[in-house]
């Protein structure tokens, strides 16, 4: 077995799938528990353990023997309790408020602090109650990225990849990811998972902006219509008054003309006739203005109707984007050469297997490779062999769903041009112990298993899953573990806070959660449900956003969350560095070294937005059984993506037998401090 665990992608006649955007994996309401099962005392406020933006007071420093001065106030992310202890300032409520967050971080960002600039970029990208300002996010990320801030490079790369706030540039995105990963060697290219959508994120953003602009036009037209209708009412009153004045003038003139004509009354009659003429002119003028206003009102009505229809059509396009097909390339990982997705292969290779998955919510109608119809399995997984024969091969993938919506992806397979004697030899030896110059550090695990819910259905396997996970991590991998069963919200947040205070940069942390979960698809948020969670009341729920905030403050360079429940909100998997299994052992070691130098915040979840199975794994959940088997059978250094691929294979093979569907997912956690690293398991026992 090689250093990076090799996995056969074919299992039970079908191939792996990789769900590239980690939205939310939810266990059906059946899990959570707490370490002792006892309720947290009322004096313990779990909210005090949440991460907030804290503004610490300045420090008193001494310059020379006589001069003292006060430094500027310092922003940090910490718990509310820690902020209070250190005399800091924070907002108790509306912590996710745009203005409040900027107040904390913007002054420091303006002084040139790269970390603060990155946080300001994230504030603008998130929006925090307002519409995201991607252009402002790009500006601040760029400032921090120029100072070699890895997190800013990853975030900026994500915007370039999706075309948000900038013109889409995948080559620039991957170059930023490469810099963030510290890949300085020319021999070690940045390779990644690739995803192609029928509608790009940039197009979606334009459509959404178009909807917003048209809504502004609609609001303006409705305001003008209301104003015009008010003027119409006033004009009708003016017309009625002018008509009354004309009538009065006609009567006065008639009365005067009916009298005997005397010399002294001829002047009065002339005056009355002039007043009548003026009244008639006023009536005519009022009628013309009334006609004009009616025409304006009709135009505004038409504009409102047209704009409303256009908004409806655009909104339908935006809504339908979620149902459009996409193509995900699982293997091999791809690089960018001159901006084109490319797969380099040894020139002796005659064909290259391409493995991927098609997501077609409306149902898949056909899938073609270079115009030739291909078959997929029941999970829409595919594997095709592309001939190489020493020549460059252009490959076009095309998927059409049952609504005739099309997605295509083009890439190139390029033979390695190195001479045979210059090409590094691929190792055929089994995995070895970690070389002495590569230090993986200490390993810790927080393991949570919840069965006995108060207001949700009880679960059967979560605690057993957690205990078995603890056993494997301790005995095979040497983890220092903390086990919580039937954990309350306070139990979970308190344990995470203890780790925040304890762990160092050289430590690795795995967080395992088995329990109930909820997902808010409209807000793209998932929630873990402690045993004291109440239905329809999120007071005691723990959002994945809160978990990500905590991960961001942990000092550990490498963290993996394994959630047999849900976890929402991640970066694109293009920010997930990959290594081709055929590269030499020397390059594999170089890749591991690069990954160890970059922070990692990875998430492996049990399934998509649909409920996952509590059972199906001989006393364990379907996902947990696959996870445990993968860990037990590993005997070398295994990266997180290799673990994911093996778990995916096992879950889908077992799910097929049980006539159910479940697809694990793997990606970096968004806004959690990810910097292009990976999580590694060392399953090789010393000696």
XYZ file of C-alpha atoms in Angstrom:
687
model
C 0.000 0.000 0.000
C 1.461 3.409 -0.980
C 1.840 6.347 1.370
C -1.358 7.874 0.097
C -3.786 5.014 0.434
C -4.854 3.648 -2.922
C -8.435 2.720 -3.265
C -10.045 0.759 -6.050
C -12.788 2.992 -7.401
C -14.800 0.076 -8.638
C -16.838 -1.688 -5.997
C -19.747 -4.054 -6.599
C -19.766 -3.107 -10.255
C -20.119 0.617 -9.796
C -17.848 3.566 -9.123
C -17.562 6.266 -6.559
C -19.381 9.564 -6.738
C -18.189 12.828 -5.311
C -20.705 15.420 -4.268
C -18.596 18.517 -4.696
C -20.578 21.127 -2.784
C -21.174 20.186 0.820
C -24.625 21.639 1.499
C -26.051 19.767 4.488
C -26.122 16.190 5.664
C -28.984 15.542 8.035
C -29.829 12.610 10.165
C -33.529 12.129 10.542
C -34.629 13.490 13.912
C -33.039 10.701 15.892
C -29.766 11.304 17.666
C -28.170 13.632 20.378
C -26.925 12.779 23.958
C -24.712 14.333 26.679
C -21.699 13.285 28.638
C -23.494 12.555 31.849
C -27.006 13.031 30.620
C -27.661 15.608 33.333
C -28.961 19.021 32.456
C -26.524 21.882 32.669
C -27.209 23.975 35.776
C -29.191 27.079 35.020
C -26.240 29.186 36.184
C -24.254 27.877 33.221
C -25.093 29.931 30.171
C -24.150 28.165 26.938
C -24.426 31.465 25.041
C -21.368 32.699 26.973
C -19.350 30.000 25.178
C -20.293 31.190 21.689
C -17.640 32.945 19.597
C -18.093 36.704 19.282
C -16.167 39.682 17.879
C -14.448 41.222 20.908
C -12.650 44.564 21.107
C -9.994 44.338 23.815
C -8.706 47.461 25.586
C -5.312 48.818 24.576
C -2.176 47.677 26.360
C -0.088 49.978 28.513
C 3.507 49.834 27.283
C 6.667 51.535 28.431
C 9.163 53.268 26.158
C 12.452 53.951 27.900
C 12.598 54.825 31.565
C 9.967 57.526 31.715
C 7.526 57.247 28.803
C 4.436 55.060 28.884
C 1.762 54.874 26.230
C -1.503 53.081 25.472
C -1.710 50.931 22.339
C -4.747 50.825 20.057
C -7.649 48.572 20.994
C -7.287 45.059 19.579
C -10.040 42.994 17.925
C -10.102 39.235 18.495
C -12.530 36.373 18.080
C -13.172 34.662 21.377
C -15.979 33.572 23.693
C -18.212 36.100 25.409
C -16.920 34.919 28.784
C -13.280 35.368 27.806
C -14.048 38.809 26.382
C -15.642 39.881 29.662
C -12.753 38.524 31.750
C -10.260 40.470 29.640
C -12.275 43.676 29.864
C -13.294 43.657 26.230
C -16.280 45.171 24.468
C -18.793 43.202 22.413
C -22.426 43.355 21.384
C -24.634 40.977 23.359
C -27.304 40.760 20.691
C -27.295 40.925 16.900
C -23.771 39.521 16.869
C -24.072 38.814 13.156
C -24.838 42.449 12.421
C -22.952 44.016 9.512
C -22.270 47.363 11.197
C -21.237 45.823 14.516
C -18.768 43.409 12.914
C -17.227 46.171 10.782
C -16.884 48.428 13.826
C -14.698 45.789 15.462
C -12.437 44.849 12.538
C -12.340 47.759 10.064
C -10.039 50.108 12.032
C -7.412 47.381 12.381
C -7.819 46.392 8.716
C -7.206 49.988 7.651
C -3.857 49.927 9.466
C -2.766 47.085 7.152
C -3.317 44.091 9.442
C -3.768 41.080 7.109
C -5.890 39.028 9.510
C -8.264 41.929 10.093
C -8.420 42.572 6.337
C -9.405 38.944 5.807
C -12.171 39.192 8.397
C -13.456 42.418 6.800
C -13.493 40.628 3.438
C -15.558 37.829 4.969
C -17.972 40.349 6.490
C -18.613 41.840 3.050
C -18.822 38.395 1.417
C -21.284 37.065 4.003
C -23.434 40.186 3.883
C -24.490 39.710 7.513
C -28.105 40.729 7.029
C -27.417 42.788 3.910
C -26.737 41.892 0.298
C -23.157 40.520 -0.066
C -20.716 43.053 -1.491
C -18.344 40.821 -3.457
C -16.340 43.675 -4.963
C -15.539 45.021 -1.495
C -14.674 41.476 -0.389
C -12.275 41.126 -3.339
C -10.582 44.416 -2.429
C -9.914 43.389 1.179
C -8.964 39.800 0.338
C -6.486 41.127 -2.239
C -4.846 43.384 0.345
C -4.436 40.451 2.731
C -3.427 37.972 0.006
C -0.623 40.307 -1.094
C 0.731 39.903 2.445
C 0.700 36.113 1.898
C -2.281 35.510 4.181
C -3.273 31.955 3.211
C -6.870 32.278 4.304
C -7.329 35.409 2.199
C -5.738 33.619 -0.770
C -8.229 30.758 -0.430
C -11.205 33.125 -0.102
C -10.038 35.272 -3.013
C -9.471 32.158 -5.118
C -13.013 31.051 -4.382
C -14.376 34.369 -5.706
C -12.235 34.136 -8.846
C -13.381 30.564 -9.350
C -17.065 31.539 -9.156
C -16.768 34.951 -10.818
C -18.131 36.860 -7.824
C -17.005 40.483 -7.710
C -14.445 39.766 -10.442
C -14.342 38.222 -13.892
C -14.245 34.443 -13.473
C -10.675 33.170 -13.828
C -10.158 29.529 -12.821
C -6.434 29.667 -13.589
C -5.968 32.570 -11.176
C -8.153 30.750 -8.633
C -5.975 27.627 -8.724
C -2.802 29.723 -8.554
C -4.152 31.353 -5.399
C -5.026 27.935 -3.972
C -1.509 26.760 -4.841
C 0.070 29.707 -3.015
C -2.183 29.119 -0.001
C -1.109 25.464 0.089
C 2.555 26.464 -0.012
C 3.236 24.463 -3.178
C 6.473 26.098 -4.258
C 7.984 23.120 -6.054
C 7.594 23.095 -9.829
C 7.210 19.314 -9.688
C 4.174 19.509 -7.418
C 1.224 20.967 -9.309
C -2.006 22.008 -7.636
C -4.585 19.400 -8.574
C -8.193 19.490 -7.495
C -11.674 18.109 -7.820
C -13.642 19.766 -10.625
C -17.337 20.605 -10.929
C -19.192 21.950 -13.966
C -22.649 23.546 -13.739
C -25.232 24.275 -16.407
C -25.477 27.791 -14.964
C -22.359 29.394 -13.521
C -22.324 31.154 -10.168
C -21.453 34.349 -12.033
C -24.546 34.028 -14.212
C -26.672 33.314 -11.144
C -25.311 36.409 -9.439
C -26.094 38.507 -12.528
C -29.630 37.123 -12.595
C -30.104 37.896 -8.920
C -28.713 41.409 -9.437
C -31.107 41.809 -12.365
C -34.003 40.817 -10.135
C -32.874 43.337 -7.518
C -32.563 46.117 -10.123
C -35.961 45.339 -11.631
C -37.495 45.286 -8.182
C -36.115 48.797 -7.701
C -37.658 49.828 -11.035
C -40.928 48.214 -10.009
C -40.925 50.031 -6.679
C -40.199 53.348 -8.451
C -42.995 52.754 -10.984
C -45.446 51.823 -8.227
C -44.460 54.964 -6.328
C -44.986 57.092 -9.452
C -48.317 55.408 -10.101
C -49.453 56.164 -6.567
C -48.358 59.777 -6.942
C -50.092 60.053 -10.332
C -53.281 58.562 -8.914
C -53.199 61.111 -6.104
C -52.714 63.911 -8.665
C -55.581 62.467 -10.683
C -57.836 62.736 -7.662
C -56.750 66.318 -7.065
C -57.119 67.160 -10.759
C -60.640 65.760 -10.837
C -61.527 68.005 -7.899
C -59.946 70.979 -9.707
C -61.911 70.152 -12.858
C -65.138 69.942 -10.880
C -64.367 73.318 -9.285
C -63.517 74.854 -12.694
C -66.764 73.515 -14.144
C -68.678 74.999 -11.216
C -66.942 78.352 -11.742
C -67.859 78.223 -15.446
C -71.461 77.413 -14.609
C -71.634 80.284 -12.134
C -70.177 82.625 -14.759
C -72.716 81.473 -17.342
C -75.578 82.081 -14.893
C -74.259 85.516 -13.911
C -73.884 86.520 -17.554
C -77.347 85.220 -18.438
C -78.904 87.097 -15.500
C -77.245 90.333 -16.512
C -78.159 89.977 -20.211
C -81.768 89.343 -19.271
C -82.054 92.797 -17.726
C -82.822 95.911 -19.679
C -79.636 97.030 -21.400
C -78.393 100.264 -19.886
C -75.235 102.115 -20.697
C -73.872 101.501 -17.256
C -74.310 97.656 -17.464
C -72.502 97.044 -20.789
C -69.097 97.147 -19.065
C -70.271 94.569 -16.476
C -71.524 92.273 -19.244
C -68.119 92.479 -20.977
C -66.409 91.609 -17.704
C -68.695 88.637 -17.125
C -68.051 87.371 -20.639
C -64.299 87.598 -20.025
C -64.658 85.653 -16.770
C -66.730 83.032 -18.560
C -64.069 82.693 -21.252
C -61.404 82.289 -18.563
C -63.501 79.643 -16.783
C -64.017 77.736 -20.036
C -60.265 77.832 -20.738
C -59.541 76.543 -17.208
C -61.992 73.681 -17.682
C -60.345 72.732 -20.972
C -56.888 72.892 -19.397
C -57.974 70.705 -16.487
C -59.467 68.186 -18.931
C -56.186 68.016 -20.904
C -54.148 67.529 -17.719
C -56.580 64.869 -16.568
C -56.195 63.100 -19.920
C -52.381 63.281 -19.638
C -52.425 61.917 -16.095
C -54.697 59.080 -17.144
C -52.229 58.246 -19.931
C -49.321 58.343 -17.464
C -51.194 56.086 -15.078
C -51.833 53.650 -17.917
C -48.116 53.701 -18.834
C -47.096 53.051 -15.231
C -49.636 50.236 -15.077
C -48.122 48.687 -18.202
C -44.587 49.166 -16.874
C -45.502 47.550 -13.577
C -47.123 44.637 -15.341
C -44.141 44.187 -17.699
C -41.559 44.514 -14.913
C -43.460 42.110 -12.675
C -43.590 39.574 -15.482
C -39.866 40.018 -16.184
C -39.046 39.631 -12.484
C -41.137 36.491 -12.336
C -39.326 35.038 -15.350
C -35.876 35.888 -13.937
C -36.795 34.515 -10.525
C -37.926 31.316 -12.213
C -34.517 31.108 -13.910
C -32.768 31.569 -10.575
C -35.004 28.975 -8.929
C -34.552 26.535 -11.785
C -30.745 26.776 -11.509
C -30.907 24.527 -8.462
C -32.630 21.886 -10.556
C -30.187 22.089 -13.464
C -27.669 19.294 -14.051
C -23.998 19.361 -13.058
C -20.997 17.130 -13.690
C -18.490 16.284 -10.964
C -15.083 14.751 -11.710
C -13.995 12.485 -8.866
C -10.813 11.090 -10.370
C -8.301 11.899 -11.537
C -7.606 15.276 -9.903
C -7.040 17.987 -12.491
C -4.567 20.799 -12.946
C -4.760 23.916 -15.105
C -2.324 24.231 -18.001
C -2.663 27.543 -19.850
C -6.033 27.900 -18.189
C -7.419 24.569 -19.418
C -8.365 21.703 -17.070
C -5.780 19.005 -17.767
C -4.878 15.474 -16.675
C -1.170 14.633 -17.119
C -0.388 10.920 -17.627
C 2.761 8.948 -18.312
C 3.347 8.586 -22.038
C 3.423 4.810 -21.693
C -0.214 4.839 -20.548
C -2.611 3.874 -23.348
C -5.822 4.998 -21.665
C -6.953 6.923 -18.610
C -10.009 6.147 -16.527
C -12.232 9.140 -15.730
C -14.567 8.740 -12.784
C -17.345 11.136 -11.928
C -20.920 11.767 -10.992
C -23.817 13.587 -12.612
C -26.307 15.485 -10.513
C -29.621 15.740 -12.379
C -32.515 16.666 -10.040
C -34.996 16.449 -12.942
C -33.697 13.030 -13.986
C -30.898 12.133 -16.391
C -31.864 11.700 -20.035
C -28.457 11.004 -21.585
C -24.726 11.189 -20.910
C -22.140 11.336 -23.681
C -18.359 11.356 -23.837
C -17.016 12.785 -27.094
C -20.457 12.261 -28.618
C -20.708 8.588 -27.643
C -23.549 7.547 -25.318
C -22.370 6.195 -21.958
C -24.073 4.300 -19.153
C -24.259 5.396 -15.524
C -25.291 3.464 -12.436
C -28.305 4.153 -10.240
C -26.344 6.884 -8.420
C -25.488 8.561 -11.749
C -21.861 7.537 -11.271
C -19.774 6.939 -14.362
C -16.346 5.671 -15.315
C -15.017 5.906 -18.840
C -11.643 5.037 -20.361
C -10.169 7.739 -22.562
C -7.542 6.572 -25.085
C -4.212 8.401 -24.894
C -1.710 6.494 -27.066
C 1.050 9.020 -26.524
C -1.019 11.892 -27.874
C -3.005 14.705 -26.343
C -6.671 13.758 -26.043
C -9.465 16.300 -25.818
C -12.455 15.069 -23.843
C -15.976 16.513 -23.877
C -18.540 15.364 -21.332
C -22.193 16.234 -21.947
C -25.178 15.504 -19.715
C -28.800 16.253 -20.631
C -31.619 16.000 -18.127
C -35.241 15.133 -18.837
C -36.092 18.822 -19.223
C -33.454 18.982 -21.999
C -31.185 21.173 -19.871
C -27.566 20.638 -20.882
C -24.266 20.818 -18.991
C -20.894 20.242 -20.664
C -17.326 19.964 -19.419
C -14.189 19.945 -21.557
C -10.696 18.928 -20.476
C -7.470 17.549 -21.918
C -5.466 14.414 -21.178
C -1.797 15.222 -21.785
C 1.056 12.649 -21.935
C 4.026 13.385 -19.686
C 6.820 14.834 -21.822
C 9.668 13.887 -19.470
C 12.236 11.489 -20.831
C 11.964 7.962 -19.340
C 15.236 8.318 -17.422
C 14.122 11.692 -15.970
C 10.681 10.496 -14.889
C 10.386 9.625 -11.182
C 9.609 6.001 -10.568
C 6.303 5.205 -8.936
C 6.681 3.319 -5.690
C 5.170 -0.135 -5.525
C 6.032 -0.666 -1.851
C 3.502 -0.714 0.924
C 3.041 2.337 3.126
C 5.832 3.093 5.553
C 5.915 4.812 8.906
C 6.002 8.597 8.746
C 9.498 9.740 7.723
C 11.390 11.339 10.590
C 11.367 14.745 8.911
C 7.560 14.798 8.679
C 5.959 15.422 12.055
C 2.229 14.776 12.170
C 1.852 16.031 15.744
C -0.450 14.907 18.553
C -3.998 13.726 17.878
C -7.122 14.583 19.875
C -10.766 13.687 19.350
C -14.055 14.989 20.719
C -16.645 12.258 20.170
C -20.356 12.938 20.655
C -23.121 10.341 20.521
C -26.729 11.264 21.346
C -29.557 8.745 21.690
C -31.941 9.934 24.397
C -33.687 13.041 23.104
C -36.332 14.792 25.159
C -38.499 16.106 22.336
C -37.177 14.193 19.301
C -37.428 10.475 18.547
C -34.791 8.461 20.368
C -31.937 6.991 18.347
C -30.652 3.451 18.584
C -27.068 3.492 17.332
C -25.500 6.911 17.974
C -23.907 6.101 21.339
C -22.639 2.746 20.078
C -21.170 4.514 17.030
C -19.428 7.035 19.281
C -17.980 4.426 21.646
C -16.645 2.278 18.817
C -15.134 5.350 17.157
C -13.403 6.215 20.422
C -11.995 2.680 20.648
C -10.589 2.684 17.097
C -9.093 6.159 17.385
C -7.469 5.350 20.715
C -6.154 1.847 20.019
C -5.187 2.076 16.357
C -4.346 5.746 15.868
C -3.231 6.884 19.338
C -5.811 9.650 19.754
C -6.385 11.328 23.113
C -10.195 11.170 23.219
C -13.079 12.846 25.038
C -16.442 11.051 24.843
C -19.788 12.791 25.381
C -23.006 10.784 25.384
C -26.481 12.298 25.486
C -24.890 15.744 25.463
C -26.740 19.007 26.081
C -25.938 22.213 24.257
C -23.841 23.373 27.191
C -21.940 20.057 27.319
C -20.937 20.312 23.664
C -19.972 23.998 23.711
C -18.104 23.581 26.994
C -16.065 20.666 25.616
C -15.214 22.645 22.481
C -14.187 25.622 24.619
C -11.886 23.385 26.681
C -10.191 22.232 23.480
C -9.907 25.845 22.320
C -7.930 26.650 25.458
C -5.869 23.455 25.401
C -4.760 22.645 21.864
C -1.678 24.022 20.117
C -0.746 24.525 16.469
C 1.031 21.164 16.420
C -2.101 19.249 17.442
C -4.673 17.535 15.229
C -8.341 17.401 16.201
C -11.166 15.177 15.015
C -14.730 16.062 16.058
C -17.209 13.216 15.634
C -20.932 13.905 15.999
C -23.714 11.341 15.799
C -27.141 12.718 16.513
C -30.202 14.458 15.177
C -29.822 17.373 12.808
C -31.977 20.003 11.174
C -31.325 21.946 7.985
C -32.593 25.308 6.775
C -32.235 24.972 3.009
C -33.239 28.564 2.264
C -30.507 29.950 4.512
C -28.075 27.106 3.712
C -27.648 26.398 7.422
C -27.486 23.109 9.221
C -27.915 22.477 12.932
C -26.754 19.842 15.397
C -29.440 19.004 17.932
C -28.304 18.330 21.510
C -30.566 16.155 23.649
C -32.169 19.270 25.173
C -33.157 20.632 21.741
C -36.803 21.623 21.344
C -38.787 21.121 18.168
C -39.609 24.356 16.314
C -37.518 26.306 18.835
C -33.856 26.747 17.817
C -32.834 28.117 21.220
C -30.766 25.018 22.066
C -29.780 24.054 18.539
C -26.122 24.472 17.537
C -25.715 25.889 14.047
C -22.922 24.818 11.751
C -22.066 28.523 11.511
C -21.364 28.495 15.258
C -19.276 25.326 14.880
C -17.299 26.978 12.063
C -16.718 30.057 14.248
C -15.319 27.803 16.964
C -13.125 25.906 14.477
C -11.776 29.262 13.331
C -10.524 30.107 16.829
C -8.932 26.715 17.542
C -5.137 26.808 17.261
C -4.863 23.300 15.787
C -3.556 23.389 12.245
C -5.507 20.327 11.151
C -9.125 19.648 12.096
C -11.697 17.275 10.661
C -15.384 17.214 11.533
C -17.099 13.868 10.950
C -20.841 14.423 11.171
C -23.310 11.556 11.040
C -25.912 14.324 10.793
C -25.692 17.629 8.919
C -23.141 20.286 8.184
C -23.962 23.187 5.857
C -21.871 25.825 4.142
C -18.523 25.039 2.504
C -16.085 26.330 -0.024
C -16.023 24.883 -3.502
C -14.105 21.632 -3.643
C -11.736 23.286 -6.107
C -10.114 24.618 -2.918
C -9.498 21.012 -1.874
C -5.959 20.029 -2.913
C -5.568 16.557 -4.372
C -2.718 14.297 -5.383
C -2.782 11.745 -8.185
C -2.219 8.241 -6.861
C 0.351 7.481 -9.584
C 2.949 10.054 -8.530
C 6.221 8.940 -6.995
C 6.682 8.326 -3.286
C 9.071 11.263 -3.130
C 6.425 13.599 -4.557
C 3.797 12.108 -2.255
C 6.012 12.966 0.722
C 6.497 16.482 -0.681
C 2.723 16.849 -1.035
C 2.157 15.653 2.546
C 4.745 18.158 3.773
C 2.944 20.980 1.935
C -0.409 19.927 3.372
C 1.015 19.760 6.896
C 2.178 23.364 6.613
C -1.294 24.674 5.758
C -4.287 24.825 8.089
C -7.110 22.419 7.298
C -10.756 22.558 8.339
C -12.355 19.562 6.623
C -15.848 18.115 6.993
C -16.979 14.567 6.193
C -20.738 14.111 6.447
C -22.980 11.106 6.223
C -25.319 12.187 3.449
C -27.178 14.902 1.589
C -30.191 16.881 2.693
C -32.288 13.746 2.996
C -32.427 11.891 6.337
C -29.690 9.299 6.826
C -30.133 5.832 8.243
C -29.959 5.191 11.994
C -28.995 1.585 11.545
C -28.246 -0.664 8.625
C -24.710 -1.321 9.849
C -25.024 -4.245 12.280
C -25.539 -2.159 15.402
C -24.164 0.987 13.813
C -25.528 3.542 11.412
C -24.854 2.866 7.744
C -22.340 5.706 7.606
C -20.642 4.904 10.915
C -20.064 1.279 9.929
C -18.357 2.373 6.696
C -16.303 4.994 8.573
C -15.132 2.481 11.176
C -14.260 -0.168 8.599
C -12.213 2.325 6.584
C -10.230 3.334 9.671
C -9.741 -0.259 10.800
C -8.400 -1.437 7.447
C -6.013 1.448 6.841
C -2.354 0.619 7.532
C -0.539 3.728 6.298
C -0.818 7.483 6.030
C -4.323 8.180 4.752
C -5.507 11.654 3.790
C -9.079 12.789 4.383
C -10.131 12.555 0.748
C -8.931 8.955 0.504
C -10.951 8.165 3.622
C -13.969 9.831 2.037
C -13.645 7.819 -1.175
C -13.470 4.557 0.727
C -16.416 5.496 2.978
C -18.418 6.527 -0.084
C -17.785 3.173 -1.757
C -18.803 1.213 1.323
C -21.904 3.323 2.047
C -23.226 3.063 -1.488
C -22.570 -0.670 -1.759
C -24.453 -1.284 1.500
C -27.206 1.237 0.648
C -27.807 -0.621 -2.612
C -28.335 -3.860 -0.689
C -30.785 -2.088 1.632
C -32.586 -0.425 -1.294
C -31.934 3.064 0.072
C -29.980 6.119 -1.017
C -27.246 7.845 0.932
C -24.232 9.769 -0.382
C -21.505 10.972 2.001
C -19.851 14.307 1.219
C -16.449 15.872 1.851
C -15.207 19.465 1.553
C -13.562 22.316 3.488
C -15.688 24.140 6.053
C -16.391 27.701 5.008
C -15.277 30.644 7.174
C -13.622 28.207 9.584
C -9.998 29.153 8.903
C -9.278 26.628 6.126
C -6.021 27.314 4.273
C -5.734 24.483 1.705
C -4.311 21.808 4.014
C -5.517 18.246 4.559
C -6.183 15.980 7.529
C -4.075 12.818 7.830
C -4.547 9.554 9.689
C -1.421 7.564 10.544
C -2.543 3.950 10.736
C 0.963 2.521 10.742
C 1.860 1.370 14.256
C 5.404 2.236 15.359
C 7.999 -0.500 15.059
